[in-house]
GROMACS .gro file of C-alpha atoms in nm:
model
  212
    1MET     CA    1   3.957   6.593   4.860
    2THR     CA    2   3.859   6.914   4.683
    3ASP     CA    3   3.564   6.927   4.443
    4ALA     CA    4   3.804   6.948   4.149
    5GLU     CA    5   3.995   6.642   4.268
    6PHE     CA    6   3.673   6.453   4.332
    7ASP     CA    7   3.537   6.538   3.989
    8THR     CA    8   3.855   6.421   3.818
    9ALA     CA    9   3.857   6.095   4.013
   10LEU     CA   10   3.491   6.021   3.941
   11ILE     CA   11   3.517   6.111   3.572
   12THR     CA   12   3.825   5.890   3.538
   13ALA     CA   13   3.645   5.602   3.707
   14VAL     CA   14   3.340   5.631   3.479
   15PHE     CA   15   3.550   5.642   3.163
   16ARG     CA   16   3.768   5.353   3.285
   17MET     CA   17   3.455   5.144   3.341
   18ALA     CA   18   3.318   5.248   3.001
   19GLY     CA   19   3.642   5.140   2.836
   20ALA     CA   20   3.618   4.798   2.998
   21LEU     CA   21   3.243   4.733   2.976
   22GLY     CA   22   3.100   4.972   2.717
   23TRP     CA   23   2.947   5.316   2.765
   24HIS     CA   24   2.595   5.204   2.857
   25ARG     CA   25   2.717   4.961   3.122
   26ALA     CA   26   2.916   5.226   3.306
   27THR     CA   27   2.718   5.395   3.584
   28VAL     CA   28   2.807   5.666   3.831
   29PRO     CA   29   2.726   5.458   4.143
   30ALA     CA   30   2.929   5.158   4.024
   31ALA     CA   31   3.222   5.376   3.918
   32ALA     CA   32   3.217   5.560   4.252
   33ARG     CA   33   3.219   5.233   4.446
   34GLU     CA   34   3.504   5.097   4.236
   35ALA     CA   35   3.708   5.413   4.293
   36GLY     CA   36   3.630   5.421   4.666
   37LEU     CA   37   3.445   5.752   4.641
   38PRO     CA   38   3.147   5.837   4.865
   39LEU     CA   39   2.818   5.769   4.690
   40ALA     CA   40   2.637   6.063   4.849
   41ARG     CA   41   2.892   6.307   4.711
   42ALA     CA   42   2.887   6.134   4.372
   43ARG     CA   43   2.507   6.168   4.362
   44GLU     CA   44   2.529   6.534   4.454
   45ARG     CA   45   2.782   6.625   4.185
   46PHE     CA   46   2.698   6.372   3.911
   47PRO     CA   47   2.333   6.260   3.904
   48ASN     CA   48   2.386   6.060   3.584
   49ARG     CA   49   2.631   5.973   3.305
   50ALA     CA   50   2.531   6.276   3.102
   51SER     CA   51   2.648   6.508   3.379
   52VAL     CA   52   2.984   6.330   3.371
   53LEU     CA   53   3.014   6.402   2.998
   54LEU     CA   54   2.923   6.767   3.035
   55ARG     CA   55   3.167   6.820   3.321
   56PHE     CA   56   3.442   6.646   3.125
   57GLY     CA   57   3.369   6.870   2.828
   58ARG     CA   58   3.398   7.180   3.045
   59LEU     CA   59   3.730   7.057   3.187
   60ALA     CA   60   3.858   7.000   2.832
   61ASP     CA   61   3.748   7.352   2.738
   62GLN     CA   62   3.921   7.491   3.044
   63ALA     CA   63   4.246   7.315   2.956
   64ALA     CA   64   4.228   7.452   2.601
   65LEU     CA   65   4.139   7.806   2.704
   66GLU     CA   66   4.416   7.818   2.964
   67SER     CA   67   4.665   7.752   2.683
   68ALA     CA   68   4.508   8.010   2.447
   69THR     CA   69   4.746   8.261   2.295
   70THR     CA   70   4.705   8.592   2.114
   71GLU     CA   71   4.993   8.507   1.880
   72GLY     CA   72   4.950   8.377   1.525
   73THR     CA   73   4.666   8.353   1.276
   74VAL     CA   74   4.312   8.240   1.355
   75ARG     CA   75   4.392   7.906   1.197
   76ASP     CA   76   4.706   7.865   1.411
   77LYS     CA   77   4.517   7.953   1.728
   78LEU     CA   78   4.234   7.713   1.646
   79PHE     CA   79   4.485   7.437   1.578
   80ASP     CA   80   4.638   7.481   1.924
   81LEU     CA   81   4.301   7.508   2.097
   82LEU     CA   82   4.153   7.200   1.933
   83MET     CA   83   4.467   6.994   1.988
   84SER     CA   84   4.446   7.083   2.357
   85ARG     CA   85   4.096   6.937   2.362
   86PHE     CA   86   4.212   6.619   2.190
   87GLU     CA   87   4.494   6.588   2.443
   88ALA     CA   88   4.237   6.614   2.722
   89MET     CA   89   4.034   6.339   2.553
   90GLN     CA   90   4.348   6.129   2.524
   91ALA     CA   91   4.364   6.099   2.903
   92GLN     CA   92   4.034   5.903   2.885
   93ARG     CA   93   4.102   5.738   2.551
   94ASP     CA   94   3.946   5.393   2.606
   95GLY     CA   95   3.631   5.537   2.760
   96MET     CA   96   3.599   5.802   2.491
   97ARG     CA   97   3.628   5.540   2.218
   98ALA     CA   98   3.356   5.339   2.390
   99LEU     CA   99   3.142   5.653   2.397
  100LEU     CA  100   3.199   5.718   2.027
  101ARG     CA  101   3.096   5.362   1.944
  102ALA     CA  102   2.773   5.409   2.140
  103VAL     CA  103   2.672   5.742   1.986
  104PRO     CA  104   2.532   5.617   1.649
  105PHE     CA  105   2.288   5.388   1.833
  106ASP     CA  106   2.170   5.643   2.090
  107PRO     CA  107   1.998   5.951   1.937
  108PRO     CA  108   1.950   6.134   2.272
  109LEU     CA  109   2.319   6.090   2.349
  110ALA     CA  110   2.412   6.211   2.001
  111ALA     CA  111   2.191   6.519   2.043
  112LEU     CA  112   2.339   6.596   2.383
  113LEU     CA  113   2.695   6.572   2.254
  114ALA     CA  114   2.620   6.775   1.942
  115CYS     CA  115   2.474   7.057   2.152
  116ALA     CA  116   2.759   7.051   2.404
  117THR     CA  117   3.024   7.034   2.133
  118LYS     CA  118   2.880   7.334   1.947
  119ARG     CA  119   2.893   7.534   2.269
  120SER     CA  120   3.254   7.432   2.321
  121LEU     CA  121   3.350   7.519   1.966
  122ARG     CA  122   3.189   7.861   1.994
  123TRP     CA  123   3.424   7.922   2.289
  124MET     CA  124   3.720   7.799   2.081
  125LEU     CA  125   3.631   8.037   1.798
  126GLN     CA  126   3.598   8.332   2.032
  127ALA     CA  127   3.928   8.243   2.201
  128ALA     CA  128   4.087   8.251   1.855
  129GLY     CA  129   3.952   8.601   1.794
  130VAL     CA  130   3.641   8.511   1.590
  131PRO     CA  131   3.326   8.680   1.733
  132ALA     CA  132   3.106   8.377   1.648
  133THR     CA  133   2.781   8.563   1.718
  134GLY     CA  134   2.460   8.602   1.521
  135LEU     CA  135   2.387   8.419   1.195
  136ARG     CA  136   2.745   8.452   1.076
  137GLY     CA  137   2.869   8.306   1.403
  138SER     CA  138   2.630   8.011   1.373
  139LEU     CA  139   2.772   7.933   1.029
  140GLU     CA  140   3.125   7.954   1.165
  141VAL     CA  141   3.037   7.715   1.448
  142ARG     CA  142   2.884   7.471   1.200
  143GLY     CA  143   3.198   7.489   0.990
  144LEU     CA  144   3.422   7.418   1.286
  145LEU     CA  145   3.191   7.137   1.396
  146ALA     CA  146   3.244   6.969   1.059
  147VAL     CA  147   3.619   6.998   1.114
  148TRP     CA  148   3.593   6.861   1.469
  149LEU     CA  149   3.386   6.558   1.370
  150TRP     CA  150   3.616   6.470   1.081
  151VAL     CA  151   3.928   6.496   1.297
  152THR     CA  152   3.763   6.304   1.583
  153ARG     CA  153   3.745   6.004   1.350
  154ALA     CA  154   4.117   6.039   1.285
  155TRP     CA  155   4.187   6.070   1.659
  156GLU     CA  156   3.985   5.755   1.726
  157LYS     CA  157   4.218   5.556   1.497
  158ASP     CA  158   4.540   5.736   1.595
  159ASP     CA  159   4.752   5.512   1.817
  160SER     CA  160   5.067   5.724   1.792
  161ALA     CA  161   5.218   5.843   2.120
  162ASP     CA  162   5.239   6.204   2.002
  163LEU     CA  163   4.903   6.214   1.820
  164SER     CA  164   5.085   6.293   1.498
  165GLY     CA  165   4.802   6.147   1.290
  166THR     CA  166   4.548   6.367   1.466
  167MET     CA  167   4.764   6.675   1.419
  168ALA     CA  168   4.803   6.603   1.048
  169ALA     CA  169   4.427   6.549   1.008
  170LEU     CA  170   4.348   6.870   1.195
  171ASP     CA  171   4.593   7.074   0.991
  172THR     CA  172   4.446   6.937   0.669
  173ALA     CA  173   4.086   6.992   0.781
  174LEU     CA  174   4.147   7.352   0.885
  175ALA     CA  175   4.329   7.424   0.560
  176ARG     CA  176   4.046   7.278   0.351
  177ALA     CA  177   3.781   7.466   0.548
  178GLU     CA  178   3.972   7.790   0.502
  179GLN     CA  179   4.013   7.738   0.128
  180ALA     CA  180   3.675   7.585   0.045
  181ALA     CA  181   3.433   7.800   0.242
  182GLY     CA  182   3.617   8.111   0.347
  183TRP     CA  183   3.452   8.105   0.691
  184LEU     CA  184   3.781   8.068   0.877
  185ALA     CA  185   3.949   8.350   0.692
  186GLY     CA  186   3.652   8.582   0.730
  187GLY     CA  187   3.487   8.513   0.396
  188ARG     CA  188   3.112   8.541   0.343
  189ARG     CA  189   3.026   8.207   0.192
  190GLU     CA  190   2.835   7.953   0.395
  191ALA     CA  191   3.025   7.714   0.620
  192PRO     CA  192   3.041   7.342   0.532
  193GLU     CA  193   2.761   7.124   0.662
  194PRO     CA  194   2.857   6.909   0.960
  195ASP     CA  195   2.793   6.536   0.986
  196ALA     CA  196   2.539   6.410   1.226
  197SER     CA  197   2.706   6.307   1.555
  198ALA     CA  198   2.985   6.316   1.819
  199VAL     CA  199   3.207   6.459   2.081
  200VAL     CA  200   3.224   6.632   2.492
  201ASP     CA  201   2.789   7.218   2.827
  202GLU     CA  202   2.469   7.293   2.970
  203PRO     CA  203   2.184   7.299   3.022
  204PRO     CA  204   2.203   6.995   3.250
  205PRO     CA  205   2.011   6.699   3.107
  206PRO     CA  206   1.725   6.527   3.285
  207GLU     CA  207   1.831   6.255   3.520
  208ASP     CA  208   1.824   5.897   3.404
  209PRO     CA  209   1.628   5.701   3.664
  210THR     CA  210   1.786   5.375   3.552
  211GLU     CA  211   2.121   5.494   3.685
  212GLU     CA  212   2.010   5.563   4.039
   0.00000   0.00000   0.00000
């Protein structure tokens, strides 16, 4: 089994356990045992749950960036990139929903996800042709974070097979951000303030001794 295959199997096992038991009851050792994966290798690659989240976020970014195109407007490109990330989340839907339910009651987890998500969204902006550097770039990332968090709530409730509700929410959110703040279209006004939490890169978090 290659590292990529192992990572996918372990991540799937952790999210499956989270979906059944809740995020805080899912552990890497228990998920590895349930999936028949060697514990020593699991320990080497995923010392704790947080490392599972960060790796999953990077895989979602990779899937989105591999589908990136140079065609269309910035808004069109961001729509495609963000939908690719939601489709990656869809593969672990039950576990992701369990994670989202846990976030409001776990400030360290919320901070970890906020930091990782901003890094991911900076990549999405740059893939769409937006430099996203300096003070201006920070405002653009904050604006896109507000979009992401709002649409994540829609995705959490969207039980359609084709994610039509999520697509509609994303289209609306991008249109409103473009019109209201001008950050997406290259305007100079400040980006909208994001909410306080949510979702799935570095630096690696400290290990959680309770999970060993």
